[in-house]
Amino acid sequence: MGFIRAFTGALGGTFADQWKDFLQPRAGLTATAAIFEAVAQGTNAGRGANTKGSQNIITNGSKIIVPEGTALITIESGAITGLVAEPGGFIYTSDDPNSRSFFSGDGILASTISTSWERFKFGGQPGAQQLAFYINLREIPNNRFGTQSEIYWDDAFLGTQVGAITRGTYTLKIVDPIMFVKNFVPAKYLQPNAPLFDFADMDNDAGTQLFNEVVSSLSAAFSGYTNDPSMGNRMSRIQQDQVGFAQSLSQAVEEAYQWKTARGLEIQRVAIKAVEYDADTRALLSDVKRADALSGNRGNSFMQQAVARGMQAAGENPNGGGMGMAFMGMGANAAGSMMSGMQQQPMMHQQPMHQQQPMHQQPMQQQPMQPQQPPQDDPIEKLKQLKGLVDAGILSQEEFDSAKARILGGLGI
């Protein structure tokens, strides 16, 4: 007892056009519908023994269409009696020895479905009357998630724990219709004239359960993504990497709730609409952004510009205050190196003109260099210069306070 394949592919062609009476999915389905009943098309001109035309019941001789992107499943007394997972037209029969209960095709789901069929297939002789349902095998979009408070995870790139509020959507796919029906779909959706199982339905408790499980898995998913070297370890990539983060989220829900192995469900893509980091994480990311901006060639360019500005300021200020300001803006190490290079030029010691000997009597000998004593900086003036850098936004208040403490400490204050 089972199905005989009448034709393959879409409903069309000479043979298919002879079908004036058959069952097919009902019209007006949404993209988020997951399981829906087979309904009659026609006036029962030859649709088996179901003379009363009861919805989603097939009998001996019923003709049924399986569209692309769907699977047909038949149920008797709560048990799965047949599965057709390839597109085409089929005739249900209870007395043909060539009929089959299982069609998996040669798609990527064939081996998975075959394993589940052998595990759960009907053990006895099915009756002449069966309930018929379709399962949506396409990606089911617009499944929402969101957190009301911060979630936290350890971030490898930042080297610390970070937190954020996030929201977005994901696409879901039923990769094993047998596991989906057996282990997840509530019984009320598997009865005659059953309601539509739609993931977008607010009254669908099964959809609500998936929402809660995704939210509770987000922390592990963020941690898995940012700690995976192949993903670049950067949070900033998550919102652009729909597939990569989907893999992390799918793995997290699989480890926690066995979506694929126990329910036949898998997350395909994730679109994160917003990631709102907490205050500590925002401050940390700002520091990282500034460090990135001053690294490598960009940092060298910034240093050269600072030197040029300092030279110009020194030329405009006869007291040389502009040079000191520029050096402090460049940073202590860079300024010290430049000042050292400027101060260590060799100088020849010369005697006054009236004390010099004639050229023929003066020995041809280079006088040793005399070390030049570095000028003593006025601490009060230096503090004023540092305060000017704070007002200009070059130094932070914390950097100013630290420098102030060192200067006053050197004075014994």
C-alpha positions in Angstrom: 0.0 0.0 0.0 1.3 3.4 -0.9 1.9 5.7 -3.9 2.5 5.1 -7.6 4.3 7.8 -9.4 2.2 9.0 -12.4 4.6 11.8 -13.6 7.5 13.8 -12.5 8.0 17.6 -12.2 5.4 20.3 -12.2 1.7 19.7 -13.1 1.7 19.9 -16.9 1.9 17.9 -20.0 -0.7 15.6 -21.7 -1.0 13.1 -18.9 -1.3 15.7 -16.1 -3.9 17.7 -18.0 -6.2 14.6 -17.8 -6.4 15.1 -14.1 -9.6 17.1 -13.5 -9.8 16.1 -9.8 -6.8 15.9 -7.5 -5.4 17.2 -4.2 -2.8 20.0 -3.8 -1.7 22.6 -1.2 -4.3 25.2 -0.4 -4.1 28.6 -1.9 -2.9 31.8 -0.2 -0.1 30.3 1.9 2.4 32.7 3.5 6.1 32.1 3.3 6.2 31.4 7.0 3.8 28.5 6.8 5.5 25.2 7.8 2.8 22.5 7.6 -0.6 22.7 5.8 -3.2 20.3 4.7 -3.9 18.9 1.2 -7.2 20.2 -0.3 -9.3 19.0 -3.1 -9.1 20.6 -6.6 -12.2 19.8 -8.7 -15.5 18.1 -8.0 -14.6 14.6 -7.1 -14.9 13.4 -10.7 -12.6 10.5 -10.0 -10.9 11.2 -6.7 -11.0 7.8 -5.1 -13.6 6.7 -2.5 -13.7 10.0 -0.6 -17.2 10.9 -1.9 -17.9 13.3 0.9 -14.9 15.5 -0.1 -13.5 15.7 3.5 -10.5 18.1 3.6 -7.0 16.6 3.7 -8.2 12.9 3.6 -7.0 10.7 0.7 -8.3 7.3 -0.1 -7.7 4.5 -2.5 -7.3 5.9 -6.0 -6.8 9.6 -4.9 -4.5 11.6 -7.2 -2.2 14.1 -5.4 0.3 16.8 -6.6 3.6 17.4 -4.8 4.9 20.8 -5.8 8.6 21.8 -5.9 9.9 22.8 -2.5 7.4 20.7 -0.5 7.1 17.2 0.9 3.9 15.2 1.3 3.4 13.2 4.4 0.5 10.8 5.2 -0.6 10.0 8.8 -2.9 7.3 10.3 -3.7 7.2 14.0 -0.8 9.6 14.7 1.8 7.5 12.9 3.5 8.4 9.7 2.6 6.0 6.9 4.1 7.6 3.8 6.4 10.3 2.6 6.9 11.8 -0.8 9.9 14.3 -1.0 10.2 14.7 -4.7 8.0 16.8 -7.0 5.4 15.2 -9.3 2.0 13.6 -9.5 1.1 10.4 -7.6 -1.8 8.1 -7.1 -2.6 6.6 -3.7 -3.5 2.9 -3.9 -4.2 0.3 -1.3 -4.0 -2.8 -3.4 -1.2 -2.4 -6.0 1.9 -4.4 -5.0 4.1 -1.9 -7.0 3.1 1.0 -4.8 5.6 2.5 -2.4 5.3 4.4 0.8 8.5 6.4 0.5 9.9 8.6 -2.2 13.0 10.6 -1.3 14.3 11.6 -4.8 18.1 12.2 -5.1 18.3 15.6 -3.5 20.7 16.7 -0.7 18.1 15.6 2.0 17.6 12.1 0.6 20.0 10.3 2.9 18.8 12.2 6.0 15.2 11.5 5.3 15.9 7.9 4.5 17.5 7.3 7.9 14.6 8.9 9.7 12.1 6.9 7.6 13.7 3.6 8.5 13.6 4.6 12.2 9.9 5.8 12.3 8.2 4.1 9.4 4.7 2.5 10.0 5.1 -1.0 11.2 1.7 -2.5 10.1 -0.6 -2.4 7.1 -2.0 1.1 6.6 -5.7 1.5 6.1 -7.4 2.8 3.0 -8.0 6.2 4.5 -5.1 8.6 5.3 -4.6 12.2 6.4 -2.4 14.1 4.0 -0.2 17.2 4.8 2.4 19.2 3.1 5.7 20.3 4.7 7.4 23.5 3.5 11.0 22.6 2.5 12.0 26.2 1.5 13.7 28.7 3.7 11.2 30.1 6.1 12.0 33.8 6.5 11.3 36.6 9.1 11.7 34.6 12.3 12.5 37.4 14.9 14.7 37.5 17.9 15.7 40.2 20.4 16.9 40.8 23.9 15.4 43.1 26.5 18.6 43.3 28.5 22.3 43.0 27.8 23.8 39.6 27.0 27.5 39.1 27.8 30.3 37.0 26.2 34.1 36.7 26.3 35.6 38.4 23.3 39.0 37.1 22.0 39.9 40.3 20.1 39.2 42.7 23.0 40.5 40.2 25.5 37.7 40.8 28.0 33.9 40.3 28.6 31.6 42.6 26.5 27.9 43.1 26.6 25.1 44.3 24.2 21.4 44.3 23.5 20.7 42.9 20.0 17.7 42.2 17.7 17.3 40.8 14.2 15.7 38.0 12.1 16.8 34.6 10.8 15.7 32.2 8.1 14.7 28.6 9.1 14.7 25.4 7.1 13.0 22.1 7.7 15.8 19.7 6.7 14.1 16.5 8.0 10.2 16.6 7.7 9.8 13.2 9.5 11.7 14.4 12.6 9.9 17.8 12.4 6.4 16.1 12.5 7.3 13.4 15.0 9.1 15.4 17.6 8.0 19.1 17.3 4.6 19.7 15.6 1.8 19.7 18.2 -1.0 17.1 17.7 -3.7 19.8 17.0 -2.0 20.6 13.7 -2.1 16.9 12.5 -5.9 16.3 12.5 -8.7 16.5 9.9 -9.3 20.2 9.1 -6.4 21.2 11.2 -5.3 24.8 11.6 -2.3 26.2 9.7 1.1 25.7 11.4 2.7 29.1 10.8 5.8 30.3 12.6 4.6 33.9 12.3 1.4 33.1 14.2 1.6 34.8 17.6 -0.6 32.0 19.1 1.8 29.3 17.9 3.4 28.0 21.1 6.0 26.1 19.1 7.2 29.2 17.4 7.4 31.0 20.7 9.5 28.2 22.1 11.9 28.6 19.2 12.1 32.3 19.8 13.1 31.8 23.5 15.7 29.2 22.6 17.3 31.4 20.1 17.5 34.3 22.6 19.1 32.1 25.2 21.7 30.9 22.7 22.8 34.3 21.5 25.5 34.7 24.1 27.1 31.4 23.1 26.7 32.3 19.4 28.5 35.7 19.8 31.2 34.1 21.8 31.7 31.3 19.2 31.9 33.9 16.3 34.3 36.4 17.9 36.6 33.6 19.2 36.8 31.8 15.9 40.1 32.9 14.1 38.5 32.1 10.7 35.9 34.8 11.3 38.5 37.5 12.0 37.6 37.7 15.7 35.9 41.1 15.1 32.4 42.0 16.3 32.1 44.6 13.6 31.9 41.8 11.0 28.8 40.1 12.5 26.2 42.5 11.0 27.6 42.0 7.5 28.2 38.2 7.7 24.8 36.7 7.6 25.9 33.2 6.8 29.0 33.1 9.1 27.0 34.2 12.1 24.2 31.9 11.2 26.6 29.0 11.5 27.6 30.1 14.9 24.0 30.5 16.0 22.9 27.2 14.5 25.7 25.4 16.3 24.7 27.1 19.6 21.1 26.0 19.4 22.1 22.6 18.2 24.4 22.1 21.2 21.8 23.4 23.6 18.5 22.2 22.1 19.3 19.7 19.3 17.3 21.5 16.6 18.7 19.5 13.7 19.2 16.1 15.2 15.9 16.0 17.2 13.6 18.4 15.4 14.8 18.5 11.8 15.3 22.3 11.9 18.3 24.4 10.9 19.1 28.1 10.9 20.2 29.2 7.4 20.9 33.0 7.5 20.8 35.7 10.2 20.2 39.4 9.7 21.2 41.5 12.8 19.3 44.8 12.7 21.0 46.3 15.7 23.8 45.7 18.3 23.7 48.3 21.1 26.8 47.8 23.3 26.8 48.7 27.0 28.7 51.7 28.2 31.9 49.9 29.1 32.0 48.1 25.8 31.5 51.3 23.9 34.4 53.0 25.7 36.6 50.0 25.0 35.6 50.0 21.3 36.4 53.7 21.1 39.9 53.0 22.4 40.4 50.2 20.0 39.2 52.4 17.1 41.7 55.2 18.1 44.5 52.6 18.4 43.7 51.2 15.0 43.7 54.7 13.4 47.2 55.4 14.8 48.8 52.1 13.8 51.0 51.4 10.8 51.4 53.8 8.0 48.5 55.9 9.1 50.3 56.5 12.5 53.5 57.5 10.7 51.6 60.0 8.6 50.0 61.5 11.6 53.4 61.8 13.3 54.9 63.6 10.3 52.0 66.0 10.2 52.5 66.7 13.9 56.2 67.5 13.3 55.4 69.8 10.5 52.8 71.7 12.6 55.3 72.0 15.4 58.0 73.4 13.1 55.6 76.0 11.7 54.5 77.0 15.2 58.2 77.3 16.3 58.9 79.6 13.4 55.9 81.9 14.3 56.7 82.0 18.0 60.0 83.8 18.8 60.1 82.3 22.3 60.0 78.7 20.9 56.9 77.8 22.8 55.2 76.4 19.7 58.0 73.9 19.3 57.6 72.6 22.8 53.9 72.3 22.3 54.3 70.4 19.1 56.8 68.0 20.7 54.4 67.2 23.6 51.6 66.7 21.1 53.7 64.1 19.2 54.4 62.1 22.4 57.4 61.9 24.7 59.4 59.3 22.8 59.1 60.9 19.4 59.8 64.4 20.7 62.8 63.1 22.8 64.3 61.4 19.8 64.0 64.5 17.6 65.4 66.8 20.3 68.3 64.5 20.9 69.1 64.5 17.2 69.0 68.3 17.2 71.1 68.8 20.3 73.9 66.3 19.6 75.4 68.0 16.5 79.2 68.3 17.0 80.5 71.7 17.9 84.1 73.0 17.6 85.5 74.9 20.6 87.1 78.1 19.4 89.2 80.7 21.2 88.6 84.4 21.0 90.2 86.0 18.0 92.8 87.9 20.0 94.0 84.7 21.7 94.4 82.7 18.5 97.9 81.9 17.2 99.0 82.5 13.7 98.0 79.8 11.3 101.5 78.5 10.9 101.9 78.2 14.7 98.5 76.9 15.6 98.5 73.1 15.9 96.3 71.2 13.5 94.2 69.6 16.3 90.5 69.2 16.9 89.4 70.4 20.3 87.2 67.9 22.3 83.5 68.6 22.3 82.1 70.2 25.3 78.8 68.7 26.5 76.0 71.2 26.4 73.8 71.3 29.5 70.2 70.9 28.8 68.0 73.9 29.7 66.0 73.6 32.8 62.3 73.6 32.1 60.0 75.9 34.1 57.5 73.4 35.7 54.7 76.0 35.8 55.2 76.8 32.1 55.1 73.1 31.3 51.8 72.6 33.1 50.3 75.6 31.2 51.4 74.0 27.9 50.0 70.6 28.9 46.7 72.3 29.8 46.7 73.9 26.4 46.9 70.4 24.9 44.0 69.2 26.9 41.9 72.2 25.7 42.9 71.4 22.1 41.8 67.8 22.5 45.3 66.4 22.0 45.7 65.1 25.5 42.9 63.5 27.7 42.2 64.7 31.2 43.7 61.5 32.6 46.9 62.0 30.6 47.2 65.6 31.9 46.6 64.5 35.5 49.3 61.8 35.2 51.8 64.3 33.8 50.9 66.9 36.4 51.6 64.4 39.2 55.0 63.5 37.8 56.0 67.2 37.5 54.9 68.1 41.0 56.5 65.0 42.3 59.8 66.1 40.9 59.5 69.3 42.8 58.8 67.5 46.0 55.2 68.8 46.2 
